Short mmCIF file of C-alpha atoms and ligand atoms in Angstrom, two decimals:
data_model
loop_
_atom_site.label_atom_id
_atom_site.label_comp_id
_atom_site.label_asym_id
_atom_site.label_seq_id
_atom_site.Cartn_x
_atom_site.Cartn_y
_atom_site.Cartn_z
CA UNK A 1 0.00 0.00 0.00
CA UNK A 2 2.82 2.31 -0.89
CA UNK A 3 0.68 4.54 -3.11
CA UNK A 4 -1.29 6.08 -0.28
CA UNK A 5 0.42 8.66 1.84
CA UNK A 6 -0.62 11.94 3.37
CA UNK A 7 2.35 14.28 3.90
CA UNK A 8 1.26 16.44 6.84
CA UNK A 9 1.62 19.93 5.44
CA UNK A 10 -0.45 22.67 3.86
CA UNK A 11 1.81 22.57 0.81
CA UNK A 12 1.00 18.91 0.27
CA UNK A 13 -2.70 19.72 0.61
CA UNK A 14 -2.47 22.55 -1.93
CA UNK A 15 -0.57 20.33 -4.34
CA UNK A 16 -3.18 17.60 -4.03
CA UNK A 17 -5.95 20.14 -4.55
CA UNK A 18 -4.26 21.57 -7.65
CA UNK A 19 -3.95 18.06 -9.12
CA UNK A 20 -7.55 17.26 -8.32
CA UNK A 21 -9.28 20.46 -9.50
CA UNK A 22 -9.41 19.58 -13.24
CA UNK A 23 -11.23 16.33 -12.32
CA UNK A 24 -13.67 17.84 -9.80
CA UNK A 25 -16.51 18.06 -12.34
CA UNK A 26 -18.08 15.18 -14.25
CA UNK A 27 -15.16 12.81 -13.68
CA UNK A 28 -15.66 13.03 -9.95
CA UNK A 29 -19.41 12.71 -10.28
CA UNK A 30 -19.24 9.51 -12.32
CA UNK A 31 -16.21 7.93 -10.64
CA UNK A 32 -16.50 8.84 -6.96
CA UNK A 33 -18.27 5.65 -5.90
CA UNK A 34 -15.52 3.34 -7.19
CA UNK A 35 -12.84 2.20 -4.78
CA UNK A 36 -10.11 0.84 -7.02
CA UNK A 37 -7.84 0.11 -4.04
CA UNK A 38 -5.15 1.92 -2.08
CA UNK A 39 -2.61 1.82 -4.89
CA UNK A 40 -4.93 3.53 -7.38
CA UNK A 41 -5.77 7.20 -6.93
CA UNK A 42 -9.32 6.83 -8.32
CA UNK A 43 -11.68 9.76 -8.81
CA UNK A 44 -11.85 11.04 -5.22
CA UNK A 45 -9.69 13.86 -3.87
CA UNK A 46 -8.23 12.24 -0.72
CA UNK A 47 -8.25 15.68 0.83
CA UNK A 48 -10.08 14.65 3.99
CA UNK A 49 -7.15 14.60 6.50
CA UNK A 50 -6.29 18.14 5.35
CA UNK A 51 -9.86 19.39 5.47
CA UNK A 52 -10.51 17.70 8.81
CA UNK A 53 -7.69 19.64 10.45
CA UNK A 54 -8.30 22.67 8.25
CA UNK A 55 -4.82 22.75 6.82
CA UNK A 56 -6.90 23.84 3.89
CA UNK A 57 -10.39 25.23 4.33
CA UNK A 58 -13.65 24.18 2.77
CA UNK A 59 -13.97 27.68 1.36
CA UNK A 60 -10.69 27.64 -0.54
CA UNK A 61 -11.26 24.11 -1.87
CA UNK A 62 -14.68 25.04 -3.21
CA UNK A 63 -13.43 28.42 -4.50
CA UNK A 64 -10.72 26.72 -6.55
CA UNK A 65 -13.09 24.11 -7.88
CA UNK A 66 -15.70 26.71 -8.84
CA UNK A 67 -13.08 28.85 -10.54
CA UNK A 68 -12.60 25.94 -12.94
CA UNK A 69 -16.08 24.37 -13.18
CA UNK A 70 -19.59 25.76 -12.86
CA UNK A 71 -21.79 24.62 -10.00
CA UNK A 72 -23.74 22.39 -12.31
CA UNK A 73 -20.65 20.39 -13.29
CA UNK A 74 -19.01 20.39 -9.85
CA UNK A 75 -22.26 20.16 -7.88
CA UNK A 76 -21.61 16.66 -6.56
CA UNK A 77 -18.15 17.51 -5.25
CA UNK A 78 -19.34 20.75 -3.66
CA UNK A 79 -22.16 18.81 -2.02
CA UNK A 80 -19.76 16.20 -0.63
CA UNK A 81 -17.52 18.85 0.91
CA UNK A 82 -20.62 20.33 2.47
CA UNK A 83 -21.56 17.00 4.06
CA UNK A 84 -18.68 17.68 6.45
CA UNK A 85 -20.06 21.14 7.19
CA UNK A 86 -23.58 19.75 7.60
CA UNK A 87 -22.55 17.00 10.04
CA UNK A 88 -20.59 19.49 12.13
CA UNK A 89 -23.52 21.92 12.26
CA UNK A 90 -26.01 19.14 13.05
CA UNK A 91 -23.90 17.83 15.95
CA UNK A 92 -23.25 21.34 17.19
CA UNK A 93 -26.96 21.61 17.89
CA UNK A 94 -27.13 18.14 19.49
CA UNK A 95 -23.97 17.62 21.55
CA UNK A 96 -25.74 14.92 23.61
CA UNK A 97 -25.51 12.60 20.57
CA UNK A 98 -21.71 12.72 20.88
CA UNK A 99 -21.80 12.32 24.66
CA UNK A 100 -24.09 9.32 24.42
CA UNK A 101 -21.80 7.74 21.82
CA UNK A 102 -18.85 8.08 24.22
CA UNK A 103 -20.82 6.63 27.13
CA UNK A 104 -22.15 3.68 25.16
CA UNK A 105 -18.75 2.98 23.63
CA UNK A 106 -17.17 2.81 27.07
CA UNK A 107 -19.93 0.58 28.39
CA UNK A 108 -19.64 -1.73 25.38
CA UNK A 109 -15.88 -1.91 25.71
CA UNK A 110 -16.24 -3.18 29.26
CA UNK A 111 -19.33 -5.29 28.82
CA UNK A 112 -19.38 -6.77 25.31
CA UNK A 113 -19.10 -10.55 25.75
CA UNK A 114 -17.48 -11.28 22.38
CA UNK A 115 -14.25 -9.32 22.85
CA UNK A 116 -12.47 -11.83 20.63
CA UNK A 117 -14.87 -11.13 17.78
CA UNK A 118 -13.90 -7.45 17.95
CA UNK A 119 -10.19 -8.32 17.88
CA UNK A 120 -10.71 -10.57 14.85
CA UNK A 121 -12.70 -7.87 13.04
CA UNK A 122 -10.10 -5.21 13.80
CA UNK A 123 -7.25 -7.49 12.72
CA UNK A 124 -8.96 -8.43 9.48
CA UNK A 125 -9.39 -12.09 10.44
CA UNK A 126 -13.11 -12.65 9.89
CA UNK A 127 -12.70 -14.48 6.59
CA UNK A 128 -14.99 -11.95 4.88
CA UNK A 129 -13.44 -10.86 1.60
CA UNK A 130 -13.08 -7.10 1.36
CA UNK A 131 -13.92 -6.47 5.00
CA UNK A 132 -10.63 -8.01 6.16
CA UNK A 133 -8.73 -6.05 3.49
CA UNK A 134 -10.35 -2.75 4.54
CA UNK A 135 -9.53 -3.41 8.20
CA UNK A 136 -5.85 -3.80 7.30
CA UNK A 137 -5.91 -0.89 4.84
CA UNK A 138 -7.35 1.39 7.51
CA UNK A 139 -4.68 0.44 10.05
CA UNK A 140 -1.84 0.70 7.54
CA UNK A 141 -2.83 3.91 5.74
CA UNK A 142 -5.15 5.86 8.08
CA UNK A 143 -7.65 6.26 5.25
CA UNK A 144 -10.52 4.41 3.59
CA UNK A 145 -12.58 5.37 0.55
CA UNK A 146 -16.09 6.55 1.52
CA UNK A 147 -17.77 3.54 -0.07
CA UNK A 148 -15.43 1.15 1.77
CA UNK A 149 -16.32 2.94 5.03
CA UNK A 150 -20.01 2.36 4.27
CA UNK A 151 -19.54 -1.33 3.37
CA UNK A 152 -17.29 -1.90 6.38
CA UNK A 153 -19.72 -0.28 8.83
CA UNK A 154 -22.68 -2.17 7.35
CA UNK A 155 -20.93 -5.56 7.57
CA UNK A 156 -19.72 -4.76 11.11
CA UNK A 157 -23.25 -3.97 12.27
CA UNK A 158 -25.52 -6.27 10.26
CA UNK A 159 -23.39 -9.29 9.29
CA UNK A 160 -21.03 -9.55 12.26
CA UNK A 161 -23.62 -8.04 14.62
CA UNK A 162 -21.02 -6.13 16.56
CA UNK A 163 -21.86 -2.93 18.48
CA UNK A 164 -21.73 0.09 16.16
CA UNK A 165 -20.04 2.21 18.84
CA UNK A 166 -17.02 -0.11 18.88
CA UNK A 167 -16.77 0.02 15.09
CA UNK A 168 -16.94 3.81 15.19
CA UNK A 169 -14.24 3.72 17.86
CA UNK A 170 -12.02 1.52 15.64
CA UNK A 171 -12.33 4.14 12.89
CA UNK A 172 -11.56 6.99 15.30
CA UNK A 173 -8.39 5.26 16.47
CA UNK A 174 -7.01 4.80 12.96
CA UNK A 175 -8.35 7.44 10.56
CA UNK A 176 -6.12 10.46 9.94
CA UNK A 177 -9.35 12.36 9.37
CA UNK A 178 -10.97 10.95 12.55
CA UNK A 179 -13.73 13.37 13.38
CA UNK A 180 -16.45 13.46 16.04
CA UNK A 181 -19.20 14.64 13.69
CA UNK A 182 -18.51 12.87 10.37
CA UNK A 183 -17.62 9.56 12.00
CA UNK A 184 -20.32 9.29 14.65
CA UNK A 185 -23.12 10.51 12.42
CA UNK A 186 -22.07 8.36 9.44
CA UNK A 187 -22.00 5.21 11.60
CA UNK A 188 -25.39 6.20 13.00
CA UNK A 189 -26.66 6.69 9.45
CA UNK A 190 -25.54 3.18 8.39
CA UNK A 191 -27.16 1.73 11.55
CA UNK A 192 -30.51 3.38 10.84
CA UNK A 193 -30.29 5.67 13.86
CA UNK A 194 -29.55 8.94 12.09
CA UNK A 195 -32.40 8.83 9.57
CA UNK A 196 -34.81 6.86 11.72
CA UNK A 197 -35.49 3.46 10.21
CA UNK A 198 -33.31 3.94 7.10
CA UNK A 199 -30.31 1.60 7.11
CA UNK A 200 -27.49 0.97 4.67
CA UNK A 201 -27.13 -2.66 3.58
CA UNK A 202 -23.86 -3.66 1.87
CA UNK A 203 -24.38 -6.26 -0.86
CA UNK A 204 -21.87 -8.49 -2.64
CA UNK A 205 -23.01 -7.24 -6.06
CA UNK A 206 -22.55 -3.58 -5.15
CA UNK A 207 -19.13 -4.30 -3.64
CA UNK A 208 -17.98 -6.30 -6.68
CA UNK A 209 -19.18 -3.55 -9.03
CA UNK A 210 -17.57 -0.65 -7.20
CA UNK A 211 -14.30 -2.40 -6.36
CA UNK A 212 -13.76 -3.27 -10.05
CA UNK A 213 -14.31 -6.91 -9.15
CA UNK A 214 -11.59 -7.04 -6.50
CA UNK A 215 -13.99 -8.38 -3.84
CA UNK A 216 -17.19 -10.43 -3.91
CA UNK A 217 -17.79 -11.27 -0.26
CA UNK A 218 -19.96 -14.27 0.64
CA UNK A 219 -22.40 -14.67 3.50
CA UNK A 220 -23.33 -11.01 3.97
CA UNK A 221 -26.52 -10.17 5.87
CA UNK A 222 -29.51 -9.98 3.52
CA UNK A 223 -31.52 -7.67 5.73
CA UNK A 224 -30.63 -4.67 7.82
CA UNK A 225 -33.10 -3.88 10.58
CA UNK A 226 -32.60 -0.41 11.95
CA UNK A 227 -31.16 -0.22 15.45
CA UNK A 228 -33.24 1.66 17.99
CA UNK A 229 -32.40 4.00 20.84
CA UNK A 230 -33.96 6.21 23.49
CA UNK A 231 -34.95 9.63 22.14
CA UNK A 232 -32.64 12.61 22.57
CA UNK A 233 -33.58 15.96 24.02
CA UNK A 234 -34.61 18.63 21.51
CA UNK A 235 -31.89 20.34 19.46
CA UNK A 236 -30.38 23.46 21.01
CA UNK A 237 -29.53 26.64 19.15
CA UNK A 238 -25.97 27.28 18.05
CA UNK A 239 -23.75 28.41 20.94
CA UNK A 240 -23.25 32.14 21.20
CA UNK A 241 -19.52 32.81 21.16
CA UNK A 242 -18.25 35.62 23.41
CA UNK A 243 -17.09 38.51 21.26
CA UNK A 244 -13.41 39.37 21.28
CA UNK A 245 -12.13 42.93 21.15
CA UNK A 246 -10.27 43.20 17.80
CA UNK A 247 -8.29 46.20 19.03
CA UNK A 248 -7.01 44.48 22.15
CA UNK A 249 -3.50 42.94 22.01
CA UNK A 250 -3.98 39.17 21.88
CA UNK A 251 -2.38 35.78 21.67
CA UNK A 252 -3.61 33.51 18.89
CA UNK A 253 -4.13 29.92 19.98
CA UNK A 254 -4.12 27.33 17.19
CA UNK A 255 -5.47 23.82 17.80
CA UNK A 256 -5.65 20.80 15.51
CA UNK A 257 -9.29 21.60 14.67
CA UNK A 258 -8.26 24.60 12.57
CA UNK A 259 -4.70 24.88 11.37
CA UNK A 260 -5.05 27.72 8.91
CA UNK A 261 -5.00 30.77 11.18
CA UNK A 262 -3.82 32.97 8.30
CA UNK A 263 -7.35 33.02 6.90
CA UNK A 264 -9.28 33.37 10.14
CA UNK A 265 -7.79 36.40 11.86
CA UNK A 266 -6.43 38.76 9.25
CA UNK A 267 -7.42 42.23 10.40
CA UNK A 268 -9.80 40.76 12.98
CA UNK A 269 -7.43 40.78 15.95
CA UNK A 270 -4.24 42.44 17.14
CA UNK A 271 -2.08 39.31 17.37
CA UNK A 272 1.14 39.70 19.36
CA UNK A 273 2.22 36.07 19.44
CA UNK A 274 0.98 32.60 18.51
CA UNK A 275 0.72 29.31 20.36
CA UNK A 276 0.18 26.10 18.42
CA UNK A 277 -1.05 23.33 20.70
CA UNK A 278 -0.67 19.91 19.08
CA UNK A 279 -2.22 18.11 22.00
CA UNK A 280 -2.11 14.38 21.23
CA UNK A 281 -4.35 13.64 24.23
CA UNK A 282 -7.16 15.28 22.28
CA UNK A 283 -6.84 12.85 19.38
CA UNK A 284 -7.76 9.17 19.36
CA UNK A 285 -4.98 7.45 17.45
CA UNK A 286 -1.23 7.40 16.91
CA UNK A 287 -1.48 7.96 13.15
CA UNK A 288 -3.49 11.16 13.60
CA UNK A 289 -1.09 12.22 16.41
CA UNK A 290 1.91 11.88 14.12
CA UNK A 291 0.07 13.70 11.33
CA UNK A 292 -0.92 16.58 13.61
CA UNK A 293 2.49 16.78 15.31
CA UNK A 294 4.29 17.42 12.03
CA UNK A 295 1.51 19.66 10.71
CA UNK A 296 1.58 21.72 13.93
CA UNK A 297 5.31 22.45 13.58
CA UNK A 298 4.76 23.49 9.98
CA UNK A 299 1.71 25.59 10.96
CA UNK A 300 3.75 27.44 13.60
CA UNK A 301 6.32 28.43 10.98
CA UNK A 302 3.64 29.54 8.52
CA UNK A 303 1.59 31.43 11.09
CA UNK A 304 4.63 33.17 12.59
CA UNK A 305 5.79 34.31 9.15
CA UNK A 306 2.31 35.55 8.31
CA UNK A 307 1.87 37.57 11.48
CA UNK A 308 5.58 38.50 11.77
CA UNK A 309 5.59 37.48 15.41
CA UNK A 310 6.80 34.66 17.64
CA UNK A 311 4.99 31.34 17.20
CA UNK A 312 5.64 28.58 19.72
CA UNK A 313 4.58 24.97 19.91
CA UNK A 314 3.21 23.56 23.14
CA UNK A 315 2.55 19.88 23.74
CA UNK A 316 -0.49 20.27 25.97
CA UNK A 317 -3.47 22.55 25.75
CA UNK A 318 -3.22 23.55 29.40
CA UNK A 319 -4.00 26.65 31.39
CA UNK A 320 -0.51 27.12 32.83
CA UNK A 321 1.14 27.26 29.40
CA UNK A 322 -1.44 29.76 28.18
CA UNK A 323 -1.22 31.97 31.27
CA UNK A 324 2.59 31.97 31.07
CA UNK A 325 2.42 32.94 27.38
CA UNK A 326 -0.15 35.69 28.07
CA UNK A 327 2.03 37.09 30.85
CA UNK A 328 5.16 36.95 28.70
CA UNK A 329 3.38 38.82 25.90
CA UNK A 330 1.68 41.22 28.34
CA UNK A 331 -1.80 40.45 26.97
CA UNK A 332 -5.15 39.67 28.56
CA UNK A 333 -6.96 38.19 25.60
CA UNK A 334 -6.48 34.89 23.78
CA UNK A 335 -8.33 34.29 20.52
CA UNK A 336 -8.75 30.91 18.90
CA UNK A 337 -10.72 29.46 15.99
CA UNK A 338 -14.04 28.02 17.20
CA UNK A 339 -13.77 24.34 18.13
CA UNK A 340 -16.78 22.22 17.10
CA UNK A 341 -18.24 19.49 19.37
CA UNK A 342 -15.42 17.14 20.35
CA UNK A 343 -12.36 16.89 22.61
CA UNK A 344 -10.84 20.29 21.73
CA UNK A 345 -14.14 22.04 22.50
CA UNK A 346 -14.30 20.21 25.84
CA UNK A 347 -10.73 21.22 26.67
CA UNK A 348 -11.42 24.87 25.82
CA UNK A 349 -14.60 24.82 27.91
CA UNK A 350 -12.50 23.61 30.86
CA UNK A 351 -9.79 26.23 30.31
CA UNK A 352 -12.04 29.28 29.93
CA UNK A 353 -12.97 29.76 33.62
CA UNK A 354 -9.40 28.98 34.79
CA UNK A 355 -8.00 31.66 32.48
CA UNK A 356 -10.76 34.08 33.47
CA UNK A 357 -9.71 33.77 37.13
CA UNK A 358 -6.28 35.04 36.03
CA UNK A 359 -7.90 37.92 34.14
CA UNK A 360 -7.29 36.33 30.71
CA UNK A 361 -10.28 36.13 28.34
CA UNK A 362 -10.44 33.21 25.89
CA UNK A 363 -12.59 33.99 22.84
CA UNK A 364 -13.46 31.40 20.21
CA UNK A 365 -14.11 32.92 16.82
CA UNK A 366 -16.29 31.02 14.39
CA UNK A 367 -15.49 31.17 10.71
CA UNK A 368 -18.07 32.79 8.43
CA UNK A 369 -18.25 29.47 6.59
CA UNK A 370 -19.64 27.71 9.67
CA UNK A 371 -21.78 30.65 10.77
CA UNK A 372 -23.37 30.85 7.32
CA UNK A 373 -24.05 27.13 6.83
CA UNK A 374 -24.65 25.66 10.30
CA UNK A 375 -28.00 27.36 10.95
CA UNK A 376 -29.38 25.34 7.99
CA UNK A 377 -28.30 22.00 9.50
CA UNK A 378 -31.26 21.81 11.87
CA UNK A 379 -32.95 18.94 10.01
CA UNK A 380 -31.99 16.52 7.25
CA UNK A 381 -29.40 17.01 4.50
CA UNK A 382 -32.06 17.65 1.85
CA UNK A 383 -33.25 21.05 3.16
CA UNK A 384 -29.60 21.92 3.90
CA UNK A 385 -28.64 21.06 0.31
CA UNK A 386 -31.36 23.35 -1.03
CA UNK A 387 -29.67 26.27 0.70
CA UNK A 388 -26.19 25.61 -0.74
CA UNK A 389 -26.39 27.79 -3.89
CA UNK A 390 -27.81 30.78 -1.99
CA UNK A 391 -25.17 30.62 0.73
CA UNK A 392 -22.38 30.21 -1.85
CA UNK A 393 -23.79 33.20 -3.74
CA UNK A 394 -23.97 35.34 -0.59
CA UNK A 395 -20.38 34.31 0.19
CA UNK A 396 -19.24 35.49 -3.25
CA UNK A 397 -18.31 32.01 -4.49
CA UNK A 398 -20.70 31.93 -7.42
C1 FAD B 401 -18.86 4.99 8.46
C2 FAD B 401 -18.20 6.27 7.98
C3 FAD B 401 -17.30 6.92 8.81
C4 FAD B 401 -16.71 8.13 8.41
N1 FAD B 401 -15.82 8.75 9.25
C5 FAD B 401 -15.27 9.94 8.88
C6 FAD B 401 -14.36 10.61 9.74
O1 FAD B 401 -14.08 10.20 10.87
N2 FAD B 401 -13.81 11.77 9.29
C7 FAD B 401 -14.09 12.28 8.05
O2 FAD B 401 -13.55 13.31 7.71
N3 FAD B 401 -14.96 11.67 7.23
C8 FAD B 401 -15.56 10.52 7.60
N4 FAD B 401 -16.44 9.89 6.75
C9 FAD B 401 -16.85 10.58 5.50
C10 FAD B 401 -16.09 10.22 4.24
O3 FAD B 401 -15.97 8.83 4.11
C11 FAD B 401 -14.69 10.84 4.17
O4 FAD B 401 -14.70 12.20 4.50
C12 FAD B 401 -14.18 10.64 2.72
O5 FAD B 401 -14.01 9.27 2.47
C13 FAD B 401 -12.95 11.39 2.50
O6 FAD B 401 -12.30 11.00 1.33
P1 FAD B 401 -11.93 12.03 0.19
O7 FAD B 401 -11.29 13.23 0.76
O8 FAD B 401 -11.19 11.28 -0.86
O9 FAD B 401 -13.40 12.39 -0.30
P2 FAD B 401 -13.94 13.13 -1.58
O10 FAD B 401 -14.98 12.26 -2.19
O11 FAD B 401 -12.88 13.63 -2.46
O12 FAD B 401 -14.72 14.35 -0.92
C14 FAD B 401 -14.18 15.63 -0.73
C15 FAD B 401 -14.36 16.05 0.69
O13 FAD B 401 -15.73 16.10 1.02
C16 FAD B 401 -15.94 15.68 2.38
N5 FAD B 401 -16.76 14.46 2.36
C17 FAD B 401 -16.91 13.59 1.34
N6 FAD B 401 -17.79 12.63 1.68
C18 FAD B 401 -18.21 12.90 2.93
C19 FAD B 401 -19.12 12.30 3.81
N7 FAD B 401 -19.81 11.20 3.47
N8 FAD B 401 -19.29 12.84 5.04
C20 FAD B 401 -18.63 13.96 5.39
N9 FAD B 401 -17.75 14.60 4.58
C21 FAD B 401 -17.55 14.07 3.37
C22 FAD B 401 -14.57 15.40 2.95
O14 FAD B 401 -14.10 16.56 3.57
C23 FAD B 401 -13.75 15.09 1.71
O15 FAD B 401 -12.39 15.35 1.88
C24 FAD B 401 -17.05 8.68 7.14
C25 FAD B 401 -17.96 8.02 6.32
C26 FAD B 401 -18.53 6.82 6.73
C27 FAD B 401 -19.49 6.11 5.81
#
């Protein structure tokens, strides 16, 4: 699987984007469902680790694509990028879905009687063609094609009858793009929990067709009955973020949720120095930790050059490091890109009152991209999708 690597830098992301842009129209539309294997680039962009950590932003990816193709031709690609935005917005309004996933996963880890079945599935030793290959591919490369993720999750849940939370956890521990929203909500969608009653059933014919005949697994479940669960509380509104004072001298804090500070704070804050916190504790797997570690060092160099100020790496996102940096820079305000539901958001929520006691305000600043799209993620993807052209138009992208 030598063909599949993800150099952890913005340059690598930009290069990949530039190569992909000419194919983002009809070629993507007609070829995106085929997974030709890890050694074949196929029609998809493989940009997800970069987009997940915002080494490149959704806005710049879509801007470049729409500079080359019209929305009609590149509509499918634009829509796929916006699935990420949609899932993030949807979870933002229902954080209890994430919390319940974590709780159930921990309970299942302790209580599930067939621990050996999980080990066999994760090691690719079930004897199911394709499934075993994807398990190994995921561990070796940190990436799986979207269709392979769907087949894998479906077989995990409906053929092997393993708990979906442990499958989602396996993905989180190995994907370079591991993400609270996209992962949890996609697994829920396959299981029939996300769109109540609607499941995704992987079939041998579909797998054979879209793997170019590489796999025709036998013995797959023929039916997929939707899982059920206790109802959740009603969706909340989007969190109000405390406003920062753009004129006040500030430190910029960069986390692995948004590693392109150059595009989020230009002119919007008086940045005196930068801290890049590549906190591995806030990621789930070693592959993603290595990816983020290298990307963080590169981000610090980029961000420092952009702001013409000192940019330092810290290993932990902790209050003492931030207070020391604020004192050293003589500032009382720290600004940081808004962290969506997940471990970074939890860490920031814990830090805010501690910093406040020292007289340091921590302000999360949401990108226009999220502020413009998330309010439309209240319900299903269909009504969200209807809004896409208008929001792109208002944002000057078409
Ligand atoms: C069970 C399951 C688990 C998943 N877990 C994750 C995860 O943890 N992290 C993650 O980033 N994606 C996840 N996805 C979504 C999707 O599979 C990946 O984002 C996609 O495979 C990325 O490959 P690509 O960049 O080549 O995609 P392309 O087809 O080139 O798409 C371009 C971009 O659009 C976005 N995108 C495309 N498809 C989806 C989708 N279905 N949902 C959300 N965004 C999408 C991604 O940012 C992607 O980089 C999951 C999907 C499933 C079915």
